[in-house]
Amino acid sequence: MSETETETEETGTATVTALPPLAVQAERLIALGVHELAGIAAGELRAFAEGAAVGAGGDALLAVHPDRVPASAIAPLLRHEDKPGFVVVDMADVDDFAPGEAAGLPDAPLYVVSGVDRGDRMADWSPEEALPALAAEGRTPLVLSEGIHWVLQRPEVLERNHCFMTIGSRLRKPNGALDARTPAIWISNGTGRDGRERRGAPKVGWCWWGNRHTWLGFGSATGRS
């Protein structure tokens, strides 16, 4: 098996998919034009991936900071069953969901996320229940842009009935309170305002902070650098 070939490991109900080397991930982002959306030269992206690979383990995700490229710009690059990704119509403020304190993103345009996991073991938990549990495990919740980057590199991470929330991103209201919505990435059934033509497409949507969903885990990582 080549180093870029998909490897999977069955862990209960979850399928953990290995990420390709950082250099391969960089080429994937360049091919999709993510570097241009972020205003980063292709050479800079390649150089970062090469340098980061020295200290990164075999399970590292290359990410562009959401300040440089918002979720709304990269969600359409997602693909599932040859259908492009989209943001639900009632989440026009998707880019206002910023990394929360629990995420703690590096202050850099490019960084690496380690130990990414879909969190299937927490399916049917609410975000309110999952966040302290992840912290107790020494894990950090993924922000929305990281979840999108993950699916860009490994589209098979999204499986019917096995998708994930990205509760590291939160929206703070003008009065200081947190919005009750939390972003998630799943596969559209083509119902309602999604439209039948979007059945099977990757979907960026939201769930209530206190609600549970049997088909949504919680994307998380062991750290960022």
CSV table of N, CA and C in Angstrom, one decimal, residues 9 16 20 27 29 31 72 77 90 93 141 170 181 188 192 194 198 215:
chain,number,residue,atom,x,y,z
A,9,GLU,N,-9.3,1.8,10.0
A,9,GLU,CA,-9.2,1.0,11.2
A,9,GLU,C,-10.5,1.0,11.9
A,16,VAL,N,-12.0,5.0,11.3
A,16,VAL,CA,-11.0,6.1,11.4
A,16,VAL,C,-10.2,6.0,10.1
A,20,PRO,N,-3.4,11.6,4.5
A,20,PRO,CA,-2.2,11.5,3.7
A,20,PRO,C,-1.1,12.4,4.3
A,27,GLU,N,-0.7,19.8,-1.7
A,27,GLU,CA,-1.1,19.7,-3.1
A,27,GLU,C,-2.6,19.7,-3.4
A,29,LEU,N,-4.9,21.0,-1.4
A,29,LEU,CA,-5.4,22.4,-1.2
A,29,LEU,C,-5.1,23.3,-2.4
A,31,ALA,N,-4.6,22.4,-5.5
A,31,ALA,CA,-5.4,22.0,-6.7
A,31,ALA,C,-6.8,22.5,-6.6
A,72,SER,N,-17.6,29.7,4.5
A,72,SER,CA,-18.5,29.8,3.3
A,72,SER,C,-17.7,29.7,2.0
A,77,LEU,N,-16.3,23.5,-2.0
A,77,LEU,CA,-15.3,22.7,-2.5
A,77,LEU,C,-15.5,21.2,-2.1
A,90,ASP,N,-30.5,28.9,6.0
A,90,ASP,CA,-30.8,29.6,7.3
A,90,ASP,C,-29.5,29.7,8.1
A,93,ASP,N,-25.1,33.5,8.4
A,93,ASP,CA,-24.1,34.1,9.3
A,93,ASP,C,-23.0,33.0,9.6
A,141,PRO,N,-12.2,20.4,20.8
A,141,PRO,CA,-13.2,20.3,19.7
A,141,PRO,C,-12.7,21.0,18.4
A,170,ARG,N,-18.3,28.9,17.8
A,170,ARG,CA,-19.5,29.4,18.4
A,170,ARG,C,-19.7,30.8,17.9
A,181,ARG,N,-27.1,27.8,18.5
A,181,ARG,CA,-26.7,26.9,17.4
A,181,ARG,C,-25.3,26.5,17.5
A,188,SER,N,-26.8,15.7,3.0
A,188,SER,CA,-28.2,16.1,2.9
A,188,SER,C,-29.0,14.9,2.4
A,192,GLY,N,-36.8,19.4,2.2
A,192,GLY,CA,-37.0,20.8,2.6
A,192,GLY,C,-36.3,21.8,1.7
A,194,ASP,N,-33.2,22.3,1.2
A,194,ASP,CA,-32.0,21.8,0.5
A,194,ASP,C,-32.3,21.6,-0.9
A,198,ARG,N,-30.0,18.2,-4.2
A,198,ARG,CA,-28.8,18.2,-3.3
A,198,ARG,C,-28.8,16.9,-2.5
A,215,TRP,N,-27.0,10.4,14.8
A,215,TRP,CA,-26.1,10.3,13.6
A,215,TRP,C,-25.0,11.3,13.6
